[in-house]
Coordinates of C-alpha atoms in Angstrom, one line a residue:
M267 CA 0.0 0.0 0.0
S268 CA 1.1 3.6 -0.5
L269 CA 0.1 7.0 1.0
V270 CA -0.7 10.3 -0.7
I271 CA -0.4 12.9 2.0
G272 CA -1.9 16.4 2.3
T273 CA -4.0 18.7 0.2
A274 CA -3.1 16.8 -3.0
V275 CA -5.5 14.0 -1.9
D276 CA -8.7 15.7 -3.1
V277 CA -7.0 17.1 -6.3
T278 CA -5.5 13.7 -7.2
Q279 CA -8.9 12.0 -6.7
D280 CA -10.6 14.7 -8.7
V281 CA -8.3 14.3 -11.7
S282 CA -8.6 10.5 -11.6
Q283 CA -12.4 10.8 -11.6
H284 CA -12.2 13.1 -14.6
F285 CA -10.0 10.7 -16.5
A286 CA -12.4 7.9 -15.7
S287 CA -15.6 9.7 -16.5
V288 CA -14.4 11.2 -19.7
L289 CA -12.0 8.8 -21.4
L290 CA -10.4 6.0 -19.3
N291 CA -12.0 2.8 -17.9
D292 CA -12.3 2.7 -14.2
K293 CA -10.5 -0.6 -13.9
H294 CA -7.2 1.1 -14.9
L295 CA -7.3 3.8 -12.3
L296 CA -6.5 3.8 -8.5
Y297 CA -9.1 4.9 -6.1
G298 CA -7.8 5.2 -2.5
V299 CA -9.5 5.3 0.8
Q300 CA -9.1 8.5 2.9
V301 CA -7.6 7.9 6.3
Q302 CA -6.4 9.9 9.3
V303 CA -2.6 9.8 9.8
P304 CA -1.1 10.0 13.3
A305 CA 0.9 13.1 14.1
Q306 CA 3.9 11.0 14.9
L307 CA 3.9 9.4 11.4
L308 CA 3.5 12.9 9.8
A309 CA 6.5 14.2 11.8
S310 CA 8.6 11.2 10.7
L311 CA 7.6 11.6 7.0
S312 CA 8.4 15.3 7.2
D313 CA 11.9 14.6 8.6
Q314 CA 12.6 12.0 5.9
L315 CA 11.3 14.3 3.2
C316 CA 13.6 17.2 4.4
S317 CA 16.6 14.9 4.6
S318 CA 16.2 13.7 1.1
S319 CA 18.1 15.2 -1.9
S320 CA 14.8 16.6 -3.3
C321 CA 14.1 18.7 -0.2
S322 CA 16.1 21.6 -1.6
S323 CA 13.6 21.9 -4.4
L324 CA 10.6 22.3 -2.1
S325 CA 9.5 25.6 -0.8
T326 CA 8.6 26.2 2.9
N327 CA 4.9 26.2 2.0
Q328 CA 5.3 22.8 0.2
R329 CA 7.0 21.3 3.2
Q330 CA 4.1 22.4 5.4
L331 CA 1.5 20.7 3.2
L332 CA 1.5 17.5 5.3
S333 CA -1.9 17.2 7.0
P334 CA -3.8 14.5 8.9
A335 CA -5.6 13.6 5.7
A336 CA -4.1 10.8 3.6
C337 CA -5.2 8.5 0.8
L338 CA -4.4 4.8 1.2
L339 CA -3.8 3.3 -2.2
P340 CA -3.3 -0.4 -3.2
D341 CA 0.1 -1.6 -4.3
C342 CA -0.2 -1.8 -8.1
T343 CA 3.1 -3.7 -8.4
L344 CA 1.4 -6.9 -7.1
F345 CA -1.8 -8.9 -7.5
P346 CA -4.1 -9.1 -4.5
P347 CA -4.1 -12.5 -2.7
S348 CA -6.7 -14.8 -4.1
H349 CA -7.7 -18.4 -4.4
S350 CA -7.4 -17.9 -8.2
A351 CA -3.8 -17.0 -8.0
L352 CA -1.5 -18.5 -10.7
R353 CA 0.5 -21.4 -9.1
A354 CA 4.1 -22.1 -9.8
T355 CA 5.3 -25.1 -11.8
P356 CA 7.9 -27.4 -10.2
D357 CA 10.6 -25.7 -12.2
V358 CA 9.8 -22.4 -10.6
E359 CA 9.5 -23.9 -7.1
R360 CA 13.0 -25.3 -7.5
H361 CA 14.3 -22.0 -8.7
Y362 CA 13.0 -20.2 -5.7
N363 CA 13.9 -23.1 -3.3
T364 CA 10.4 -23.8 -2.3
S365 CA 10.2 -26.2 0.7
S366 CA 9.9 -29.8 -0.4
S367 CA 7.2 -30.3 2.2
S368 CA 4.9 -28.0 0.2
A369 CA 2.3 -29.6 -2.0
P370 CA 3.0 -29.5 -5.8
G371 CA 2.0 -26.2 -7.3
S372 CA 1.6 -24.5 -3.9
A373 CA 4.1 -21.8 -4.5
V374 CA 2.7 -18.6 -6.1
E375 CA 4.4 -17.5 -9.3
P376 CA 6.6 -14.4 -9.0
V377 CA 5.1 -11.1 -10.2
L378 CA 7.0 -8.8 -12.5
C379 CA 5.7 -5.2 -12.7
V380 CA 6.9 -2.9 -15.5
E381 CA 6.4 0.8 -15.0
I382 CA 6.4 2.8 -18.3
K383 CA 6.3 6.5 -18.7
P384 CA 5.1 6.8 -22.3
K385 CA 5.4 10.6 -22.6
W386 CA 3.9 12.6 -25.5
G387 CA 2.7 10.5 -28.4
L388 CA 1.7 13.3 -30.8
L389 CA 3.4 15.9 -33.0
P390 CA 2.0 19.4 -32.5
T391 CA 0.1 20.9 -35.4
S392 CA -1.0 24.2 -34.0
P393 CA -0.9 27.2 -36.3
A394 CA 0.6 29.1 -33.4
I395 CA 4.0 27.4 -34.0
S396 CA 6.3 29.7 -35.9
A397 CA 8.5 28.8 -38.8
E398 CA 11.5 29.0 -36.5
H399 CA 10.0 26.3 -34.4
E400 CA 9.1 24.0 -37.4
V401 CA 11.4 21.2 -36.0
K402 CA 8.7 20.5 -33.4
R403 CA 6.3 19.3 -36.2
H404 CA 8.8 16.6 -37.3
K405 CA 10.5 15.4 -34.2
S406 CA 8.9 14.1 -31.0
R407 CA 9.4 16.3 -27.9
F408 CA 11.0 13.4 -26.1
Q409 CA 13.7 13.1 -28.8
L410 CA 14.3 16.8 -28.8
H411 CA 14.6 16.7 -25.0
Q412 CA 17.1 13.8 -25.2
K413 CA 19.4 15.8 -27.4
L414 CA 19.2 18.8 -25.0
K415 CA 19.9 16.6 -21.9
L416 CA 22.8 15.0 -23.6
A417 CA 24.3 18.5 -24.5
Q418 CA 23.8 19.6 -20.9
G419 CA 25.5 16.6 -19.5
K420 CA 22.3 15.4 -17.7
I421 CA 22.5 12.0 -19.3
Q422 CA 25.4 9.9 -20.6
N423 CA 23.5 8.1 -23.4
S424 CA 20.7 9.3 -25.6
S425 CA 17.7 7.0 -25.7
A426 CA 16.5 5.7 -29.0
Y427 CA 12.9 5.4 -27.5
D428 CA 10.3 7.4 -29.5
P429 CA 6.8 7.8 -28.1
L430 CA 5.5 8.1 -31.7
D431 CA 6.4 4.4 -32.1
L432 CA 4.8 3.3 -28.9
F433 CA 1.5 5.1 -29.6
S434 CA 1.5 4.0 -33.3
T435 CA -0.7 0.9 -32.8
D436 CA 1.7 -0.9 -35.1
P437 CA 3.0 -4.0 -33.2
T438 CA 6.5 -3.8 -34.9
R439 CA 7.0 -0.1 -34.0
M440 CA 5.6 -0.6 -30.5
Q441 CA 8.0 -3.5 -29.8
R442 CA 10.8 -1.4 -31.2
A443 CA 10.0 1.4 -28.7
L444 CA 9.8 -1.1 -25.8
R445 CA 13.2 -2.6 -26.7
A446 CA 14.6 1.0 -26.8
L447 CA 13.4 1.4 -23.2
F448 CA 15.1 -1.8 -22.2
A449 CA 18.3 -0.6 -23.7
C450 CA 18.2 2.9 -22.0
P451 CA 15.6 3.0 -19.2
Q452 CA 16.5 6.4 -17.7
N453 CA 13.3 7.3 -15.7
N454 CA 10.9 6.1 -18.4
L455 CA 11.1 2.4 -17.5
K456 CA 11.3 0.7 -14.1
L457 CA 11.0 -2.9 -13.0
F458 CA 9.6 -4.4 -9.8
L459 CA 10.0 -8.0 -8.8
N460 CA 7.5 -9.2 -6.2
G461 CA 6.9 -5.5 -5.3
Q462 CA 10.6 -4.7 -4.8
P463 CA 12.3 -2.2 -7.3
V464 CA 15.0 -3.7 -9.5
Q465 CA 18.0 -1.4 -10.1
L466 CA 18.7 -0.8 -13.8
S467 CA 21.6 1.1 -15.4
D468 CA 21.4 3.4 -18.3
N469 CA 24.1 1.7 -20.4
V470 CA 24.5 -1.5 -22.4
S471 CA 24.2 -3.7 -19.2
S472 CA 20.6 -2.7 -18.7
V473 CA 19.4 -5.1 -21.4
H474 CA 21.1 -8.0 -19.6
Q475 CA 19.5 -6.8 -16.3
V476 CA 16.0 -6.7 -17.9
A477 CA 16.6 -10.1 -19.5
A478 CA 17.7 -11.7 -16.2
V479 CA 14.5 -10.6 -14.5
V480 CA 12.4 -12.0 -17.4
Q481 CA 14.2 -15.3 -17.3
Q482 CA 13.6 -15.5 -13.5
T483 CA 9.9 -14.6 -13.6
L484 CA 8.0 -14.8 -16.8
N485 CA 9.8 -17.5 -18.6
P486 CA 11.3 -20.1 -16.2
C487 CA 9.3 -22.9 -17.8
L488 CA 10.6 -22.4 -21.4
H489 CA 14.3 -22.2 -20.3
L490 CA 15.3 -19.3 -22.5
T491 CA 18.9 -18.3 -21.7
D492 CA 19.3 -16.1 -24.7
T493 CA 19.1 -12.4 -23.8
I494 CA 17.7 -11.2 -27.1
K495 CA 14.9 -13.8 -27.0
A496 CA 14.1 -12.9 -23.4
L497 CA 13.8 -9.2 -24.4
E498 CA 11.6 -10.1 -27.4
L499 CA 9.4 -12.1 -25.1
L500 CA 8.8 -9.2 -22.7
A501 CA 8.4 -6.7 -25.6
S502 CA 5.8 -9.0 -27.2
L503 CA 3.9 -9.5 -24.0
L504 CA 3.8 -5.8 -23.1
Q505 CA 2.8 -4.9 -26.7
E506 CA -0.1 -7.4 -26.5
V507 CA -1.2 -5.9 -23.1
L508 CA -1.1 -2.3 -24.4
S509 CA -2.9 -3.3 -27.6
T510 CA -5.6 -5.3 -25.8
T511 CA -6.5 -2.6 -23.3
G512 CA -6.3 0.3 -25.8
V513 CA -5.1 2.5 -23.0
L514 CA -2.5 4.3 -25.1
Q515 CA -5.1 5.5 -27.6
K516 CA -7.3 6.8 -24.7
L517 CA -4.3 8.6 -23.3
L518 CA -3.6 10.0 -26.7
S519 CA -7.1 11.4 -26.9
I520 CA -6.5 13.3 -23.6
Q521 CA -3.1 14.5 -24.9
A522 CA -4.9 15.8 -28.0
L523 CA -6.8 18.3 -25.8
D524 CA -3.6 20.4 -26.2
E525 CA -4.8 21.9 -29.5
H526 CA -2.7 25.1 -29.4
D527 CA 0.7 23.9 -28.2
I528 CA 2.7 25.9 -25.6
A529 CA 3.3 28.4 -28.5
G530 CA -0.3 29.4 -28.2
V531 CA -1.0 28.6 -24.6
Y532 CA 1.8 30.7 -23.1
P533 CA 0.9 34.0 -24.7
L534 CA -2.8 33.3 -23.8
Y535 CA -1.7 32.5 -20.2
R536 CA 0.3 35.7 -19.9
H537 CA -2.6 37.6 -21.3
V538 CA -4.9 36.2 -18.7
V539 CA -2.4 37.0 -15.9
Q540 CA -2.0 40.5 -17.3
Q541 CA -5.8 41.0 -17.2
L542 CA -5.9 39.8 -13.6
E543 CA -3.1 42.2 -12.6
S544 CA -4.6 45.1 -14.4
S545 CA -7.9 44.6 -12.6
S546 CA -6.0 45.2 -9.3
T547 CA -6.5 41.6 -8.2
T548 CA -4.8 40.4 -5.1
D549 CA -4.6 36.8 -6.3
A550 CA -1.4 35.4 -4.8
E551 CA -0.7 33.1 -7.7
A552 CA -0.9 35.9 -10.2
S553 CA 1.7 37.7 -8.2
L554 CA 3.8 34.6 -8.1
V555 CA 3.8 34.3 -11.9
A556 CA 4.5 38.0 -12.3
A557 CA 7.7 37.4 -10.2
E558 CA 9.0 35.3 -13.1
H559 CA 10.1 38.6 -14.7
M560 CA 8.7 37.6 -18.1
H561 CA 6.5 40.2 -19.7
I562 CA 3.8 39.9 -22.3
S563 CA 5.2 42.9 -24.1
A564 CA 8.3 41.0 -24.9
L565 CA 6.3 38.5 -26.9
Q566 CA 4.6 40.9 -29.3
P567 CA 2.1 38.3 -30.5
H568 CA 1.5 39.5 -34.0
D569 CA 0.5 36.2 -35.4
T570 CA -3.1 36.1 -36.4
Y571 CA -3.8 32.8 -34.8
I572 CA -2.5 33.8 -31.4
Q573 CA -4.3 37.1 -31.6
Q574 CA -7.5 35.2 -32.2
L575 CA -6.9 33.3 -28.9
L576 CA -6.4 36.5 -27.1
D577 CA -9.7 37.9 -28.4
L578 CA -11.7 34.9 -27.2
G579 CA -14.1 35.2 -24.3
W580 CA -13.0 34.6 -20.8
S581 CA -14.7 31.2 -20.4
Q582 CA -13.2 30.0 -23.7
Q583 CA -9.7 31.1 -22.6
M584 CA -10.1 29.3 -19.3
K585 CA -11.2 26.1 -21.1
I586 CA -8.1 26.2 -23.3
L587 CA -5.9 26.5 -20.3
Q588 CA -7.7 23.7 -18.4
N589 CA -7.5 21.4 -21.4
Y590 CA -3.8 22.1 -21.7
L591 CA -3.2 21.2 -18.1
L592 CA -5.2 18.0 -18.4
A593 CA -3.2 17.1 -21.6
T594 CA 0.0 17.7 -19.7
T595 CA -1.1 15.3 -17.0
A596 CA -1.6 12.7 -19.7
K597 CA 1.8 13.4 -21.2
D598 CA 3.5 12.8 -17.8
C599 CA 1.6 9.9 -16.3
S600 CA 2.9 6.3 -15.9
L601 CA 1.5 2.9 -16.7
M602 CA 2.1 0.1 -14.2
I603 CA 1.7 -3.3 -15.8
A604 CA 1.9 -6.3 -13.3
L605 CA 2.5 -9.6 -15.1
Q606 CA 2.4 -13.2 -13.9
A607 CA 2.7 -16.4 -15.9
A608 CA 2.3 -20.1 -15.3
Q609 CA 1.6 -23.4 -17.1
Q610 CA -0.7 -24.6 -14.3
V611 CA -3.5 -22.1 -13.9
Y612 CA -6.0 -22.8 -11.0
L613 CA -9.2 -21.1 -12.2
P614 CA -12.8 -22.3 -11.9
H615 CA -13.2 -22.5 -15.6
V616 CA -11.1 -22.5 -18.8
L617 CA -10.6 -19.0 -20.3
E618 CA -10.4 -18.5 -24.0
G619 CA -9.1 -15.5 -26.0
S620 CA -7.2 -12.4 -25.1
G621 CA -8.4 -9.8 -22.7
T622 CA -10.7 -11.9 -20.6
Q623 CA -11.5 -9.9 -17.4
L624 CA -11.6 -11.4 -13.9
H625 CA -11.8 -10.0 -10.4
D626 CA -9.8 -10.8 -7.3
N627 CA -11.3 -9.4 -4.2
G628 CA -12.8 -6.5 -6.2
S629 CA -9.5 -5.7 -8.0
P630 CA -9.8 -6.4 -11.8
W631 CA -7.1 -8.2 -13.8
Q632 CA -7.1 -9.8 -17.2
I633 CA -5.8 -12.9 -18.9
V634 CA -3.8 -12.4 -22.1
R635 CA -2.6 -15.0 -24.5
G636 CA 0.8 -14.4 -26.0
P637 CA 4.2 -15.9 -26.1
I638 CA 3.7 -17.5 -22.6
P639 CA 1.1 -20.4 -22.3
M640 CA -1.1 -18.3 -20.0
S641 CA -0.4 -14.9 -18.5
R642 CA -2.4 -12.6 -16.4
F643 CA -1.9 -8.8 -16.1
K644 CA -3.2 -5.8 -14.3
L645 CA -2.7 -2.4 -15.8
T646 CA -2.9 0.8 -13.7
V647 CA -2.6 4.4 -14.8
V648 CA -0.8 6.4 -12.1
D649 CA 0.8 9.8 -11.5
L650 CA -2.4 11.7 -12.5
D651 CA -1.6 14.7 -10.4
R652 CA -3.1 17.9 -11.7
K653 CA -0.4 20.3 -13.1
H654 CA -0.3 23.7 -11.6
H655 CA -1.0 26.6 -14.0
A656 CA 2.2 28.4 -12.9
K657 CA 4.1 25.5 -14.6
I658 CA 3.1 27.0 -18.0
V659 CA 6.0 29.5 -17.6
A660 CA 8.5 26.7 -17.1
H661 CA 7.0 24.8 -20.0
H662 CA 7.5 27.7 -22.3
R663 CA 11.1 28.3 -21.2
L664 CA 12.0 24.6 -21.8
D665 CA 10.3 24.7 -25.2
Q666 CA 12.5 27.7 -26.2
E667 CA 15.6 25.8 -25.1
L668 CA 14.6 22.6 -27.0
V669 CA 14.0 24.5 -30.2
F670 CA 17.2 26.7 -29.9
H671 CA 19.4 23.6 -29.3
A672 CA 17.7 21.7 -32.2
N673 CA 18.1 24.6 -34.6
Q674 CA 21.7 25.1 -33.6
G675 CA 22.6 21.4 -33.9
R676 CA 21.1 21.1 -37.4
A677 CA 21.1 17.3 -36.8
Y678 CA 17.5 16.8 -37.6

């Protein structure tokens, strides 16, 4: 189980409900139970938070957000205990040194959970994009960001992963994208074995690390010792899961709510802030954005399309900003795919076909037929925290950096 602490509880639940009610199926989302947290635990969490390396990036107000309210969430890296759990074969029992006194098939199969951060699966087409920013129409934002990070020394190796491949619905391209994640995970791919994180490197050894986990969990019965075949097995299974659920296309439809790109959203946002400031508002967040020392006059939005956005009514402008922030959430969420395989499946009836849905103690999971005789999976969409509107300023600044570096490199 995991905890979401503080005022983010209601916001996170609200965003999850929006995703469920509008575009995503409820079975892929987490709904926690609100609980009261003892003051002693809050104090301990605060101490640990402020002793971590990320504490320096938190403001005093953010550190004070801990409150007695918390959201208790299920562990999506595991399946819930159930009488219908997949049982281990004798080979797996021997691999994990199961007690010989146990009855055959009594050991539960290991669970592999793959966390994927798919990122933005579209190329922007907004008329607000200037000719100088044309590169954005032809290269995915992820690939542009990889080149910038490499130039800044933030990463040692550039990833070949391209979200456009993963979102393509083409099995060959999807598996190519997944193999690229295996080769250079960065923070876009994580593995959990029986709920525990597996340490992965960002160099050539990562593929061997991923293959080793696959050989230990998903494929102990077929005795594959070849690294390439093990990676192909996992890529094929993940591609089948993603295709079966259709979750990527649903995410893509949310990402598509960003119709105007940051090139249109940023001047609109600055225009809205300027209107608030000119009306003598005391809104604290408008003052916070003004402190960024970036002025609408510096943009000189002469483009007809941008001017049309600035001339829209207030409610229409608010809707554009709201849709952009929702799209940004979909661009930055993660998919948690828990996988379990066995040759002996103890279920009350024989299941046929791919995508058959079952429930364990109220938690849905599905059977998928693929390269393993029988596999079950549970897919969960996580990290659906609402993005704060003040982030638009940072998004615009990064967008400028990406394009400037891309145009200077002339490598595209």
